[in-house]
PDB file of C-alpha atoms in Angstrom:
ATOM      1  CA  MET P   1     -27.557  80.149  58.090  1.00 48.00           C
ATOM      2  CA  GLN P   2     -29.119  77.164  59.857  1.00 52.00           C
ATOM      3  CA  LYS P   3     -26.051  76.730  62.122  1.00 55.00           C
ATOM      4  CA  HIS P   4     -26.089  80.387  63.169  1.00 58.00           C
ATOM      5  CA  GLY P   5     -29.782  80.204  64.153  1.00 65.00           C
ATOM      6  CA  SER P   6     -29.296  77.074  66.296  1.00 72.00           C
ATOM      7  CA  LYS P   7     -26.272  78.616  67.989  1.00 72.00           C
ATOM      8  CA  ALA P   8     -28.295  81.716  68.856  1.00 69.00           C
ATOM      9  CA  ARG P   9     -31.137  79.573  70.223  1.00 72.00           C
ATOM     10  CA  LEU P  10     -28.657  77.532  72.241  1.00 69.00           C
ATOM     11  CA  GLU P  11     -27.128  80.716  73.695  1.00 70.00           C
ATOM     12  CA  VAL P  12     -30.582  82.062  74.594  1.00 68.00           C
ATOM     13  CA  ALA P  13     -31.539  78.733  76.169  1.00 66.00           C
ATOM     14  CA  PHE P  14     -28.272  78.597  78.118  1.00 65.00           C
ATOM     15  CA  GLY P  15     -28.651  82.208  79.278  1.00 64.00           C
ATOM     16  CA  SER P  16     -32.229  81.546  80.326  1.00 66.00           C
ATOM     17  CA  SER P  17     -31.174  78.432  82.238  1.00 67.00           C
ATOM     18  CA  VAL P  18     -28.445  80.332  84.067  1.00 63.00           C
ATOM     19  CA  GLY P  19     -30.824  83.182  84.886  1.00 60.00           C
ATOM     20  CA  LEU P  20     -33.529  80.797  86.078  1.00 60.00           C
ATOM     21  CA  GLY P  21     -30.982  78.909  88.163  1.00 60.00           C
ATOM     22  CA  MET P  22     -29.771  82.115  89.813  1.00 64.00           C
ATOM     23  CA  TRP P  23     -33.341  83.207  90.532  1.00 60.00           C
ATOM     24  CA  ALA P  24     -34.189  79.789  92.018  1.00 56.00           C
ATOM     25  CA  SER P  25     -31.010  79.863  94.085  1.00 57.00           C
ATOM     26  CA  GLN P  26     -31.884  83.280  95.513  1.00 59.00           C
ATOM     27  CA  ALA P  27     -35.433  82.170  96.270  1.00 54.00           C
ATOM     28  CA  MET P  28     -34.131  79.017  97.971  1.00 57.00           C
ATOM     29  CA  SER P  29     -31.567  81.041  99.921  1.00 55.00           C
ATOM     30  CA  ARG P  30     -34.270  83.449 101.133  1.00 61.00           C
ATOM     31  CA  THR P  31     -36.459  80.530 102.163  1.00 77.00           C
ATOM     32  CA  LEU P  32     -33.577  78.898 104.061  1.00 73.00           C
ATOM     33  CA  GLN P  33     -32.711  82.195 105.775  1.00 82.00           C
ATOM     34  CA  GLU P  34     -36.332  82.694 106.802  1.00 85.00           C
ATOM     35  CA  ALA P  35     -36.550  79.119 108.116  1.00 88.00           C
ATOM     36  CA  PHE P  36     -33.270  79.555 110.009  1.00 88.00           C
ATOM     37  CA  MET P  37     -34.458  82.831 111.529  1.00 89.00           C
ATOM     38  CA  ALA P  38     -37.830  81.311 112.502  1.00 92.00           C
ATOM     39  CA  GLU P  39     -36.002  78.429 114.222  1.00 93.00           C
ATOM     40  CA  ARG P  40     -33.655  80.861 115.961  1.00 92.00           C
ATOM     41  CA  HIS P  41     -36.675  82.880 117.134  1.00 93.00           C
ATOM     42  CA  GLU P  42     -38.309  79.685 118.489  1.00 93.00           C
ATOM     43  CA  GLN P  43     -35.144  78.868 120.452  1.00 94.00           C
ATOM     44  CA  TRP P  44     -35.000  82.435 121.739  1.00 93.00           C
ATOM     45  CA  MET P  45     -38.671  82.270 122.822  1.00 93.00           C
ATOM     46  CA  THR P  46     -37.965  79.065 124.749  1.00 94.00           C
ATOM     47  CA  ARG P  47     -34.861  80.501 126.388  1.00 94.00           C
ATOM     48  CA  TYR P  48     -36.584  83.684 127.571  1.00 92.00           C
ATOM     49  CA  GLY P  49     -40.045  82.188 128.186  1.00 94.00           C
ATOM     50  CA  ARG P  50     -41.718  84.463 125.656  1.00 93.00           C
ATOM     51  CA  THR P  51     -45.263  83.769 124.423  1.00 93.00           C
ATOM     52  CA  TYR P  52     -47.560  85.814 122.206  1.00 94.00           C
ATOM     53  CA  LYS P  53     -51.329  86.227 122.222  1.00 95.00           C
ATOM     54  CA  ASP P  54     -51.854  85.174 118.577  1.00 95.00           C
ATOM     55  CA  ALA P  55     -50.177  84.335 115.263  1.00 94.00           C
ATOM     56  CA  ALA P  56     -50.268  87.970 114.088  1.00 95.00           C
ATOM     57  CA  GLU P  57     -48.318  89.188 117.120  1.00 95.00           C
ATOM     58  CA  ARG P  58     -45.903  86.261 116.769  1.00 94.00           C
ATOM     59  CA  GLU P  59     -45.259  87.177 113.110  1.00 94.00           C
ATOM     60  CA  MET P  60     -44.747  90.851 114.014  1.00 95.00           C
ATOM     61  CA  ARG P  61     -42.293  89.917 116.807  1.00 94.00           C
ATOM     62  CA  LEU P  62     -40.435  87.580 114.444  1.00 93.00           C
ATOM     63  CA  ARG P  63     -39.972  90.473 111.984  1.00 92.00           C
ATOM     64  CA  ILE P  64     -38.661  92.725 114.778  1.00 93.00           C
ATOM     65  CA  PHE P  65     -36.407  89.909 116.018  1.00 92.00           C
ATOM     66  CA  ARG P  66     -35.023  89.407 112.488  1.00 89.00           C
ATOM     67  CA  ASP P  67     -34.465  93.159 112.029  1.00 87.00           C
ATOM     68  CA  ASN P  68     -32.641  93.362 115.354  1.00 86.00           C
ATOM     69  CA  ALA P  69     -30.540  90.292 114.502  1.00 84.00           C
ATOM     70  CA  PHE P  70     -29.484  91.876 111.193  1.00 79.00           C
ATOM     71  CA  ASN P  71     -29.092  95.407 112.526  1.00 73.00           C
ATOM     72  CA  LYS P  72     -25.562  96.149 111.427  1.00 58.00           C
ATOM     73  CA  ALA P  73     -26.636  98.622 108.774  1.00 56.00           C
ATOM     74  CA  GLY P  74     -24.690 101.668 107.644  1.00 60.00           C
ATOM     75  CA  THR P  75     -27.076 103.892 109.578  1.00 69.00           C
ATOM     76  CA  ARG P  76     -26.349 102.267 112.947  1.00 71.00           C
ATOM     77  CA  PRO P  77     -22.943 102.591 114.607  1.00 75.00           C
ATOM     78  CA  TYR P  78     -23.686  99.709 116.980  1.00 75.00           C
ATOM     79  CA  LYS P  79     -24.591  96.039 116.979  1.00 75.00           C
ATOM     80  CA  LEU P  80     -27.398  94.617 119.119  1.00 74.00           C
ATOM     81  CA  ALA P  81     -27.053  91.342 120.979  1.00 77.00           C
ATOM     82  CA  ILE P  82     -29.697  88.652 120.897  1.00 86.00           C
ATOM     83  CA  ASN P  83     -30.944  88.973 124.472  1.00 90.00           C
ATOM     84  CA  GLN P  84     -34.301  89.203 126.267  1.00 92.00           C
ATOM     85  CA  PHE P  85     -35.069  92.471 124.433  1.00 91.00           C
ATOM     86  CA  ALA P  86     -34.523  91.113 120.900  1.00 91.00           C
ATOM     87  CA  ASP P  87     -38.218  91.220 119.946  1.00 93.00           C
ATOM     88  CA  LEU P  88     -38.728  94.846 121.023  1.00 93.00           C
ATOM     89  CA  THR P  89     -38.526  97.915 118.820  1.00 91.00           C
ATOM     90  CA  ASN P  90     -36.268 100.744 119.979  1.00 88.00           C
ATOM     91  CA  GLU P  91     -39.342 102.707 121.062  1.00 89.00           C
ATOM     92  CA  GLU P  92     -40.715  99.784 123.096  1.00 91.00           C
ATOM     93  CA  PHE P  93     -37.353  99.242 124.763  1.00 88.00           C
ATOM     94  CA  ARG P  94     -36.951 102.933 125.602  1.00 86.00           C
ATOM     95  CA  SER P  95     -40.456 103.226 127.035  1.00 85.00           C
ATOM     96  CA  SER P  96     -39.887 100.159 129.230  1.00 83.00           C
ATOM     97  CA  ARG P  97     -36.502 101.337 130.516  1.00 80.00           C
ATOM     98  CA  ASN P  98     -36.582 105.119 130.579  1.00 79.00           C
ATOM     99  CA  GLY P  99     -38.523 106.901 133.211  1.00 71.00           C
ATOM    100  CA  TYR P 100     -37.797 108.722 136.413  1.00 65.00           C
ATOM    101  CA  ARG P 101     -38.762 107.106 139.697  1.00 63.00           C
ATOM    102  CA  MET P 102     -38.856 109.154 142.843  1.00 59.00           C
ATOM    103  CA  LEU P 103     -36.872 107.815 145.799  1.00 60.00           C
ATOM    104  CA  SER P 104     -39.282 106.237 148.264  1.00 60.00           C
ATOM    105  CA  HIS P 105     -37.788 107.888 151.359  1.00 59.00           C
ATOM    106  CA  GLY P 106     -37.126 111.244 149.695  1.00 55.00           C
ATOM    107  CA  ARG P 107     -33.444 111.513 150.659  1.00 59.00           C
ATOM    108  CA  THR P 108     -30.253 110.186 149.214  1.00 61.00           C
ATOM    109  CA  PRO P 109     -27.908 108.316 151.548  1.00 62.00           C
ATOM    110  CA  LYS P 110     -24.741 110.114 152.615  1.00 68.00           C
ATOM    111  CA  ALA P 111     -21.679 108.906 150.807  1.00 69.00           C
ATOM    112  CA  ALA P 112     -18.486 108.241 152.686  1.00 70.00           C
ATOM    113  CA  ALA P 113     -15.899 110.972 152.223  1.00 74.00           C
ATOM    114  CA  PHE P 114     -13.207 110.143 149.679  1.00 72.00           C
ATOM    115  CA  ARG P 115      -9.632 110.279 150.905  1.00 74.00           C
ATOM    116  CA  TYR P 116      -6.475 109.806 148.894  1.00 71.00           C
ATOM    117  CA  GLN P 117      -4.096 107.204 150.189  1.00 71.00           C
ATOM    118  CA  ASN P 118      -0.368 107.395 149.522  1.00 67.00           C
ATOM    119  CA  GLU P 119      -0.487 109.495 146.348  1.00 69.00           C
ATOM    120  CA  THR P 120       3.209 109.087 145.661  1.00 73.00           C
ATOM    121  CA  ALA P 121       2.907 105.328 145.103  1.00 73.00           C
ATOM    122  CA  ALA P 122       0.209 105.611 142.426  1.00 73.00           C
ATOM    123  CA  PRO P 123       1.202 104.043 139.086  1.00 80.00           C
ATOM    124  CA  ALA P 124       1.205 106.143 135.910  1.00 84.00           C
ATOM    125  CA  SER P 125      -1.623 104.054 134.460  1.00 88.00           C
ATOM    126  CA  ILE P 126      -3.803 101.106 135.400  1.00 88.00           C
ATOM    127  CA  ASP P 127      -5.541  98.668 133.082  1.00 88.00           C
ATOM    128  CA  TRP P 128      -8.732  98.103 135.054  1.00 87.00           C
ATOM    129  CA  ARG P 129      -9.761  95.318 132.650  1.00 83.00           C
ATOM    130  CA  LYS P 130      -6.839  93.205 133.864  1.00 86.00           C
ATOM    131  CA  LYS P 131      -7.803  93.881 137.469  1.00 85.00           C
ATOM    132  CA  GLY P 132     -11.359  92.676 136.827  1.00 84.00           C
ATOM    133  CA  ALA P 133     -12.964  96.066 137.475  1.00 84.00           C
ATOM    134  CA  VAL P 134     -14.608  96.238 134.044  1.00 83.00           C
ATOM    135  CA  THR P 135     -17.387  93.689 133.753  1.00 80.00           C
ATOM    136  CA  ALA P 136     -19.996  92.767 131.157  1.00 76.00           C
ATOM    137  CA  ILE P 137     -23.134  94.865 130.844  1.00 76.00           C
ATOM    138  CA  LYS P 138     -25.837  93.771 133.271  1.00 75.00           C
ATOM    139  CA  ASP P 139     -29.572  94.291 132.922  1.00 75.00           C
ATOM    140  CA  GLN P 140     -30.726  96.148 136.035  1.00 70.00           C
ATOM    141  CA  GLY P 141     -34.234  96.677 134.710  1.00 70.00           C
ATOM    142  CA  GLN P 142     -36.013  99.616 136.273  1.00 68.00           C
ATOM    143  CA  CYS P 143     -33.338 100.011 138.921  1.00 64.00           C
ATOM    144  CA  ASP P 144     -34.338 102.365 141.729  1.00 60.00           C
ATOM    145  CA  ALA P 145     -33.230 103.243 145.251  1.00 55.00           C
ATOM    146  CA  LYS P 146     -35.948 101.095 146.832  1.00 55.00           C
ATOM    147  CA  GLU P 147     -34.273  97.928 145.686  1.00 57.00           C
ATOM    148  CA  GLY P 148     -30.771  99.356 145.950  1.00 56.00           C
ATOM    149  CA  LEU P 149     -29.485  97.553 142.883  1.00 54.00           C
ATOM    150  CA  CYS P 150     -27.843 100.599 141.341  1.00 57.00           C
ATOM    151  CA  GLY P 151     -25.979 101.539 144.486  1.00 59.00           C
ATOM    152  CA  ILE P 152     -24.846  98.000 145.141  1.00 59.00           C
ATOM    153  CA  ALA P 153     -23.714  97.508 141.557  1.00 55.00           C
ATOM    154  CA  MET P 154     -21.930 100.835 141.602  1.00 56.00           C
ATOM    155  CA  GLN P 155     -20.244 100.160 144.927  1.00 58.00           C
ATOM    156  CA  ALA P 156     -19.211  96.681 143.788  1.00 57.00           C
ATOM    157  CA  SER P 157     -17.566  98.149 140.704  1.00 58.00           C
ATOM    158  CA  TYR P 158     -15.184 100.393 142.682  1.00 59.00           C
ATOM    159  CA  PRO P 159     -11.715  98.896 142.860  1.00 62.00           C
ATOM    160  CA  THR P 160     -10.322  98.050 146.262  1.00 59.00           C
ATOM    161  CA  ALA P 161      -6.684  98.007 147.249  1.00 52.00           C
TER     162      ALA P 161
END
């Protein structure tokens, strides 16, 4: 009977040790992840020149940054990059980027008329990526006609012969 009781106590002790070890490992892993993310946020702040008014705002922005960094959830069909917007919520980003601006001169410039050139020599298909016509996404901010960024970017993206 004595042997059976010690074996049971040994099994309980072993099970407890394993459970405690797993719990400690998870806690340590969480702490390391949080430290890594805080360091990554610091590097990001330096890169984009971001500062916050106090520790509370910094903590809030770190949480948003972390959520955006780990955004590949089943509810989102996209993945966000770590860029200058990484500490903004979706609502903050939308409100800073969406909004109609009236053209300053009230008229749109006349576009040159499009004319086909030698239709018979057109290939069946063209991979515009290989021709360099498809470029990376660029931040144009609050692009409007006054600065002409949209028109220039659009014109620059048209392929030339």
